PDB file of C-alpha atoms in Angstrom:
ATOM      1  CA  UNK A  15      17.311-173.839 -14.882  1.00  0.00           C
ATOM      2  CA  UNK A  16      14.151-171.595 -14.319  1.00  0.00           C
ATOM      3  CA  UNK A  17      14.256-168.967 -11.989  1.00  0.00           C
ATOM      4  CA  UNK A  18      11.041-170.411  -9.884  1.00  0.00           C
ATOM      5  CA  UNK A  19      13.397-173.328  -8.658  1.00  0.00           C
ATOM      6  CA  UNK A  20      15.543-170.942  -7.064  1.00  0.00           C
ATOM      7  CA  UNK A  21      12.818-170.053  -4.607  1.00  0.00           C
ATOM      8  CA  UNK A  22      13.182-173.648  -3.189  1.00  0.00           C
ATOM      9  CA  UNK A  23      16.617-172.641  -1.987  1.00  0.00           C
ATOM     10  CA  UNK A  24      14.615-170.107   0.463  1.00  0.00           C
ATOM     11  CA  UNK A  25      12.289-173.192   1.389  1.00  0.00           C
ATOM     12  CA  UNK A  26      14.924-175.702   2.546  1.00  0.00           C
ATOM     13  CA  UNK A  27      17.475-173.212   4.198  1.00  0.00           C
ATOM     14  CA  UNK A  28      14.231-171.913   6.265  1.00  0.00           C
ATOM     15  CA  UNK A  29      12.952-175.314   6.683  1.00  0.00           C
ATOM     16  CA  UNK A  30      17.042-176.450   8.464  1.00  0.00           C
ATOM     17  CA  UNK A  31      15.135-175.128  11.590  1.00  0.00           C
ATOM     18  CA  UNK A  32      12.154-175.836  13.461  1.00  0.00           C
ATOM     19  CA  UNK A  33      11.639-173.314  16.549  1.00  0.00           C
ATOM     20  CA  UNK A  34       8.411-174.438  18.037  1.00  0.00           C
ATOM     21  CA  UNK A  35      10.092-178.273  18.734  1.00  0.00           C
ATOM     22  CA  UNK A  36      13.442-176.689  18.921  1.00  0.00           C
ATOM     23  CA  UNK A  37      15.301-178.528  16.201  1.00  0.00           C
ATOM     24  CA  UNK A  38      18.047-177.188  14.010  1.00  0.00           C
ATOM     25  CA  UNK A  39      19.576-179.207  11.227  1.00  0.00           C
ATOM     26  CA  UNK A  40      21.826-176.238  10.305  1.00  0.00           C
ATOM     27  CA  UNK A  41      25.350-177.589  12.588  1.00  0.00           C
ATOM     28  CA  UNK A  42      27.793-178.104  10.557  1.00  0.00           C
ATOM     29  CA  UNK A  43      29.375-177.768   7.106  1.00  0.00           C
ATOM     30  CA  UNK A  44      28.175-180.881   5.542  1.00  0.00           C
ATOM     31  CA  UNK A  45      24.435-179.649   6.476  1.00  0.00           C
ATOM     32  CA  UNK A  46      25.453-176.115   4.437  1.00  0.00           C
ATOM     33  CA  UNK A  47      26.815-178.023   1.704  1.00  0.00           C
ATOM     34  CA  UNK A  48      23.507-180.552   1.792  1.00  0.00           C
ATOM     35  CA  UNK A  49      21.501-177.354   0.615  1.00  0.00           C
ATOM     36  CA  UNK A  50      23.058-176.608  -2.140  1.00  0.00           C
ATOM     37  CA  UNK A  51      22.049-179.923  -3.778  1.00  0.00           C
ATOM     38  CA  UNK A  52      23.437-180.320  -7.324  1.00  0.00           C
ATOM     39  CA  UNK A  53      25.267-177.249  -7.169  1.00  0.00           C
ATOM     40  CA  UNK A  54      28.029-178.993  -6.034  1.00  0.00           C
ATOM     41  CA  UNK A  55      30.665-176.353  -6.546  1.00  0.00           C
ATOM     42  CA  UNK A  56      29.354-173.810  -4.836  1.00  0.00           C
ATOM     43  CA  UNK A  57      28.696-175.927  -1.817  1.00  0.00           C
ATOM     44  CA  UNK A  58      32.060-176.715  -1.606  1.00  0.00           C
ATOM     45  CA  UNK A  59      33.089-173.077  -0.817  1.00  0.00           C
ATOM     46  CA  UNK A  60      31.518-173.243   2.635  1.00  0.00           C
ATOM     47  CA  UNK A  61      33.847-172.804   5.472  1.00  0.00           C
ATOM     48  CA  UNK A  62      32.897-173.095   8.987  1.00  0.00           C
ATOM     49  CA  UNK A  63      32.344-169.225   9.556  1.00  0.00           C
ATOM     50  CA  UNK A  64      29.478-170.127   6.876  1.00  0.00           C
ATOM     51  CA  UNK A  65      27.750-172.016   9.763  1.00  0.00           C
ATOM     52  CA  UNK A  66      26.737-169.240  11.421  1.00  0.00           C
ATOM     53  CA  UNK A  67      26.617-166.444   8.481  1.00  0.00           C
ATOM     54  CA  UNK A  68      23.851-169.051   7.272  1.00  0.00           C
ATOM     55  CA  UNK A  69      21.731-169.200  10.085  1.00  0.00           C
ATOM     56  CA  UNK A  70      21.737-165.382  10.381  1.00  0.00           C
ATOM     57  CA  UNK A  71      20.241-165.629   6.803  1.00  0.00           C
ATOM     58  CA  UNK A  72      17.932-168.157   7.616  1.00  0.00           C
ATOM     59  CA  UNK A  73      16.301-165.926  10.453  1.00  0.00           C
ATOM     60  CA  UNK A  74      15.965-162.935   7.924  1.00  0.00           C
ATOM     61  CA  UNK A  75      14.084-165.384   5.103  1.00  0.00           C
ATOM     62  CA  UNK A  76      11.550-166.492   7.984  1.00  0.00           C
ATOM     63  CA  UNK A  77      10.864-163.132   8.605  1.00  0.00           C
ATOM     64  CA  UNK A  78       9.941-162.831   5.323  1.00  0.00           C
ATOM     65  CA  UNK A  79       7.837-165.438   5.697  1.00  0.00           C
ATOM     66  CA  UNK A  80       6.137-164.874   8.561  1.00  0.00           C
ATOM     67  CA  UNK A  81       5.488-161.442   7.775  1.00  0.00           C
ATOM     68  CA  UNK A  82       3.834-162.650   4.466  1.00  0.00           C
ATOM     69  CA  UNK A  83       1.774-165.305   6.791  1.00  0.00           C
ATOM     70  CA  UNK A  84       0.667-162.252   8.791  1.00  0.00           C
ATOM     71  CA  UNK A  85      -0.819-160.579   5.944  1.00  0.00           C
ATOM     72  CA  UNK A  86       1.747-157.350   6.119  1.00  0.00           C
ATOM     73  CA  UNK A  87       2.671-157.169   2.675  1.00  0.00           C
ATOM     74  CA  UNK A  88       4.669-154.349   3.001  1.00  0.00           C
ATOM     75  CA  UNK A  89       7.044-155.633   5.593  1.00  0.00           C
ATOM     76  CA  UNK A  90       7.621-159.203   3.670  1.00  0.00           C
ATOM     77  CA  UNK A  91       8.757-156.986   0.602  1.00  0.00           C
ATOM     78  CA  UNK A  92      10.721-154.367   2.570  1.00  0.00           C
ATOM     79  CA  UNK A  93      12.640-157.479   4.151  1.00  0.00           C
ATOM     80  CA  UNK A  94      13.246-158.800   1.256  1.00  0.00           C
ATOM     81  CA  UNK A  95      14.713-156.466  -0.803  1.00  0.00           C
ATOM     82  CA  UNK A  96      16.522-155.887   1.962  1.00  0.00           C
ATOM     83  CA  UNK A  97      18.601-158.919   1.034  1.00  0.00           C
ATOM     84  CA  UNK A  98      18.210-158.091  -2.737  1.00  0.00           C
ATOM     85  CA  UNK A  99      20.358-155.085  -1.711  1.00  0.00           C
ATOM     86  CA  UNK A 100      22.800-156.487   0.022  1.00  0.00           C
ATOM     87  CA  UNK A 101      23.253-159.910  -1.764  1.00  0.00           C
ATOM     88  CA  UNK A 102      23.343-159.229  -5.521  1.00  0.00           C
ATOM     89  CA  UNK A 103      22.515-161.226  -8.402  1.00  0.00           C
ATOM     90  CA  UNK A 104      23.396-161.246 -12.253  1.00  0.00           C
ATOM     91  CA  UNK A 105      20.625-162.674 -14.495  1.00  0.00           C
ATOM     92  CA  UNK A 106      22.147-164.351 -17.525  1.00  0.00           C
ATOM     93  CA  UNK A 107      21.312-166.738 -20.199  1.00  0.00           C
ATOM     94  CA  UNK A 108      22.628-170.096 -20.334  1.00  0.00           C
ATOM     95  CA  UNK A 109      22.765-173.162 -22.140  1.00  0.00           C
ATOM     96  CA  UNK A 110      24.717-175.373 -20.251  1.00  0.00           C
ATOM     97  CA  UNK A 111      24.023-179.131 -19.985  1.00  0.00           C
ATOM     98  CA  UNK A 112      20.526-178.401 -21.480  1.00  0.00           C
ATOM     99  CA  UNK A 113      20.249-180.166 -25.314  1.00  0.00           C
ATOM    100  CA  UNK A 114      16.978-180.187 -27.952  1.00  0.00           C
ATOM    101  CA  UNK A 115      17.010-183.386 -29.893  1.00  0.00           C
ATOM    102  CA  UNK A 116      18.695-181.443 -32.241  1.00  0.00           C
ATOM    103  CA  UNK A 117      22.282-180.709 -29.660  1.00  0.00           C
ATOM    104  CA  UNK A 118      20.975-177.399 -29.467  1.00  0.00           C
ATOM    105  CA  UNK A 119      21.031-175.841 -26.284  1.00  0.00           C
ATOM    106  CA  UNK A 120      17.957-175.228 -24.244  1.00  0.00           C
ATOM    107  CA  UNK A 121      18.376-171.040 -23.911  1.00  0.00           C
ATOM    108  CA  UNK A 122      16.839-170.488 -20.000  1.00  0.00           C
ATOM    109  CA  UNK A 123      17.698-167.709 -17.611  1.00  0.00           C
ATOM    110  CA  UNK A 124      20.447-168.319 -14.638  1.00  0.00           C
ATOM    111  CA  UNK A 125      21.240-166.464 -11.871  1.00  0.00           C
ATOM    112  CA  UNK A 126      25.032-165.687 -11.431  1.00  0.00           C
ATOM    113  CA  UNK A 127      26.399-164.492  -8.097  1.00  0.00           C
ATOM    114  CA  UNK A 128      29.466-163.302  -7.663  1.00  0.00           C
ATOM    115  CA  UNK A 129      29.936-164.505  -3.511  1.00  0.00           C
ATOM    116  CA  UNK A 130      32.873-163.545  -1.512  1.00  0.00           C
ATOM    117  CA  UNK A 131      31.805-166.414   0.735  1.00  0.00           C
ATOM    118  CA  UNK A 132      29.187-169.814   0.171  1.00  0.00           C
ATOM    119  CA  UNK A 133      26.593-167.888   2.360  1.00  0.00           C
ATOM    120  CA  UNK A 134      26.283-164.914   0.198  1.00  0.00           C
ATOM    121  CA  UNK A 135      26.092-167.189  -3.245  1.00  0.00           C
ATOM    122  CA  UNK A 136      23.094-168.420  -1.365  1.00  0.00           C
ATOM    123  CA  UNK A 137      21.630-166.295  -0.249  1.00  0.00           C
ATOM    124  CA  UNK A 138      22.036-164.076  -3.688  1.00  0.00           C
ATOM    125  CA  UNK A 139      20.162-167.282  -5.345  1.00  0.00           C
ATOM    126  CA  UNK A 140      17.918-167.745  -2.507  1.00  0.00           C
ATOM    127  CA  UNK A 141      16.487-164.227  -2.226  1.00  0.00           C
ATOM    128  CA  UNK A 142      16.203-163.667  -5.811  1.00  0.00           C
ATOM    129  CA  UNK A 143      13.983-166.771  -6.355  1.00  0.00           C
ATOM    130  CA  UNK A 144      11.845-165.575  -3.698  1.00  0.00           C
ATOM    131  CA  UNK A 145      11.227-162.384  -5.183  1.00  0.00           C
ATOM    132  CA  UNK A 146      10.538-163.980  -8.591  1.00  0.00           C
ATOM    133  CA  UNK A 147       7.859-165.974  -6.695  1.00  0.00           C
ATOM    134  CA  UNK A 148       6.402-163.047  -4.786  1.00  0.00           C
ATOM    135  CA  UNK A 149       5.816-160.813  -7.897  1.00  0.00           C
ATOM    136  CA  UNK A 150       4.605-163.718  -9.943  1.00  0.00           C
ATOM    137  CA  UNK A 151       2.178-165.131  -7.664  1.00  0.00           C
ATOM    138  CA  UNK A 152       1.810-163.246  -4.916  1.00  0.00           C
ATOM    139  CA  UNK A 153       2.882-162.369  -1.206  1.00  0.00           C
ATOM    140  CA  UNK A 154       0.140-164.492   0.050  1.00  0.00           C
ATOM    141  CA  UNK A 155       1.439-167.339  -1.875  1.00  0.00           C
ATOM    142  CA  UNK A 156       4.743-167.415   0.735  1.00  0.00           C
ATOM    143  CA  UNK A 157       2.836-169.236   4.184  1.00  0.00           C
ATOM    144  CA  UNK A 158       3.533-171.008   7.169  1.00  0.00           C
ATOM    145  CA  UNK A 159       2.606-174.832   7.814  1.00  0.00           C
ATOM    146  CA  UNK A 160      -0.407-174.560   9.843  1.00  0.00           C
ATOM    147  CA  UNK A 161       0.202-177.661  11.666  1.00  0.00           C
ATOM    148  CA  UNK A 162       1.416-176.594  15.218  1.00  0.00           C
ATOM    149  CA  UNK A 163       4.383-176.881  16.464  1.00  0.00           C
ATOM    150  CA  UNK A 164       5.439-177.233  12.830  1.00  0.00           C
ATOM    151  CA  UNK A 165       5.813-173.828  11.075  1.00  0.00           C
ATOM    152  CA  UNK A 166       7.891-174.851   8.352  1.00  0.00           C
ATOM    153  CA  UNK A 167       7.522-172.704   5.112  1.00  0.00           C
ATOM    154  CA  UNK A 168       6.143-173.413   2.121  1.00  0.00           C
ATOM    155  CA  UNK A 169       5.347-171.873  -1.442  1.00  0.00           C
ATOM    156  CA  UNK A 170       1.743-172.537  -2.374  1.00  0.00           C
ATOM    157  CA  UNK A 171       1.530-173.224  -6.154  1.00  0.00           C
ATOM    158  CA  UNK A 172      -2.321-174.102  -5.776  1.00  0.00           C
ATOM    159  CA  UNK A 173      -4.572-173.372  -8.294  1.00  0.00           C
ATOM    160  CA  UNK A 174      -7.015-171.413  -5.799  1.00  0.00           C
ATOM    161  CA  UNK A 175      -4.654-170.430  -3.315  1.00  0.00           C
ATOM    162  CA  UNK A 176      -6.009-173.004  -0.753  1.00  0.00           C
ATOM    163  CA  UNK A 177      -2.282-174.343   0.883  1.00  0.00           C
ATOM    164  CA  UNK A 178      -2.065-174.299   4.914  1.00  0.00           C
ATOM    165  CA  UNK A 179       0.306-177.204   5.664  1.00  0.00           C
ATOM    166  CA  UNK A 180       3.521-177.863   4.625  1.00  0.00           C
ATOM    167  CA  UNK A 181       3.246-181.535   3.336  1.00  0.00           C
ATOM    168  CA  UNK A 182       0.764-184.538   3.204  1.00  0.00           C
ATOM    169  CA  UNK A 183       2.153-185.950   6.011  1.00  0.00           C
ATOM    170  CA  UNK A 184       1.737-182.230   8.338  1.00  0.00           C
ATOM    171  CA  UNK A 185      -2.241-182.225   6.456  1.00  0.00           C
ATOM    172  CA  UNK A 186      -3.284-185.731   7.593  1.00  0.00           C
ATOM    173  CA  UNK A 187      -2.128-185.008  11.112  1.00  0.00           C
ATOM    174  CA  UNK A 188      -3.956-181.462  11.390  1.00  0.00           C
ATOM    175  CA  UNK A 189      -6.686-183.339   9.550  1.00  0.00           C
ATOM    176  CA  UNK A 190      -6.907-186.275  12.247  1.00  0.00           C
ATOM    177  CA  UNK A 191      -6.901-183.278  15.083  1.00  0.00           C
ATOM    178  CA  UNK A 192      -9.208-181.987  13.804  1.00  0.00           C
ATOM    179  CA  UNK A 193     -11.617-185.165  13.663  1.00  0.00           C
ATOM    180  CA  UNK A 194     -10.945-185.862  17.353  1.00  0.00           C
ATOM    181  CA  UNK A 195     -11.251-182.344  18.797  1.00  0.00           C
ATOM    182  CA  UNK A 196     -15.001-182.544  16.794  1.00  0.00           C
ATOM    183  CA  UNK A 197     -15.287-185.877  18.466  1.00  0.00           C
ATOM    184  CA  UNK A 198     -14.683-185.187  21.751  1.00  0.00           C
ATOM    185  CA  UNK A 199     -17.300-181.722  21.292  1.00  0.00           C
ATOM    186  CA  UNK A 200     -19.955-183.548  20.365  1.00  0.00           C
ATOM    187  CA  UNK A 201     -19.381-186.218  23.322  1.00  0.00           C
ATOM    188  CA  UNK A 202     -19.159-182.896  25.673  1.00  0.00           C
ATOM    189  CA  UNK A 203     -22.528-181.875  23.814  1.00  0.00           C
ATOM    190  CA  UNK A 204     -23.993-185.548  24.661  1.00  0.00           C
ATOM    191  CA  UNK A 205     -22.954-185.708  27.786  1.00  0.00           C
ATOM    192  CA  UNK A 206     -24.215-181.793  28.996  1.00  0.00           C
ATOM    193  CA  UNK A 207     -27.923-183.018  27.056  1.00  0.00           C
ATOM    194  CA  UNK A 208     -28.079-186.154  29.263  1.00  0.00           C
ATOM    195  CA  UNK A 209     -27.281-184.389  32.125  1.00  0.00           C
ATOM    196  CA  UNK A 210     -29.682-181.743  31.281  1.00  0.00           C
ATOM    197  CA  UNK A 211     -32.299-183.887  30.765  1.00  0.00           C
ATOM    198  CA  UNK A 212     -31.890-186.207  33.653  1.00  0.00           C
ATOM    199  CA  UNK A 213     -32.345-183.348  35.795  1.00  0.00           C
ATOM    200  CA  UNK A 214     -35.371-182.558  33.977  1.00  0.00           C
ATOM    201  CA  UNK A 215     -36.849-185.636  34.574  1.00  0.00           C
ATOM    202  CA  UNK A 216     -35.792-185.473  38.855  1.00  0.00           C
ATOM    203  CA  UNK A 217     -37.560-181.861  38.481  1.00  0.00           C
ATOM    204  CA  UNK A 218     -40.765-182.790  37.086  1.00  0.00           C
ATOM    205  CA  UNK A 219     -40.738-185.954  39.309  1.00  0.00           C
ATOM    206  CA  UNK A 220     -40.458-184.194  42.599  1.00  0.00           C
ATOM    207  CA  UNK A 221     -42.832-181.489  41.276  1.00  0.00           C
ATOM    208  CA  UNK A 222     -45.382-184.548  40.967  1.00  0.00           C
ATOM    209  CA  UNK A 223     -45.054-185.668  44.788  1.00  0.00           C
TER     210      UNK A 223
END
């Protein structure tokens, strides 16, 4: 497994909550064992206490974010080591269920927490992906969907750094705003000329008589 998917864990557990429409996803223990995806085994740990020990998480990884967003690199980094410190990782080499053609295995590095609870496995895995993604690419490279109310995070893996929306789906509707608002300025613009000139025209009439 490389260590760049482990940012993703940051992503979704962020992502379980959307302030702006006031949504949160994050209710229960199925939804904490939903993010750990194919780690199946560590999802199963979760408790109910973990309900609540995730969200707290969750609210510390957006600050990350949104301090990143904001441009204060410092702050993002501060806040995240922050969680480097207190939830631990163990980088190791593994094999497992990875093959060549030849039954090898497929040497990559894994990340092995050592959790007294599902939240901190998590958020071990969670914040050291995101710090593998910050040094490698950047603390501009952690953003914010720019399509209000959204505000979901994202990891921009664009060649020239161009990401501002979350998804397709959150680009075509900022897109499609944007079209309208233009729109509607240049029907503002047509209607102030006519009205402009029409009183023009009543000016220069009455300055005639």
């Amino acid at each position: 497994m490389e260590l760049a998917y482990y940012s993703d864990y940051a992503v979704r557990l962020v992502n379980t909550e959307e302030p702006a429409r006031g949504k949160d996803s994050l209710t229960s223990i199925e939804a904490v064992r939903d993010l750990f995806g194919a780690n199946q085994e560590a999802g199963r740990r979760a408790t109910d206490a973990d309900v609540t020990r995730f969200r707290s998480v969750r609210a510390r990884l957006r600050a990350v974010f949104e301090a990143a967003d904001g441009g204060d690199e410092t702050l993002a980094v501060n806040l995240l080591n922050s969680l480097l410190l207190e939830f631990p990782v163990s980088p190791q080499i593994s094999g497992h269920n990875f093959r060549d053609d030849d039954g090898r295995p497929l040497w990559h590095m894994h990340l092995a927490d050592h959790p007294s609870n599902a939240t901190a496995g998590y958020a071990a895995i969670a914040a050291m992906g995101l710090a593998f993604h910050l040094t490698e690419y950047g603390v501009d490279r952690l953003g914010l969907c720019e399509a209000a109310p959204c505000r979901n995070a994202y990891l921009d893996t664009s060649t020239n750094r161009s990401r501002r929306y979350c998804s397709d789906r959150c680009a075509t509707r900022a897109n499609v705003a944007a079209y309208r608002a233009r729109k509607r300025l240049e029907a503002d613009r047509s209607d102030r000329t006519g009205l402009a000139a029409d009183s023009a025209q009543r000016t220069s009439a009455n300055g005639e008589r």
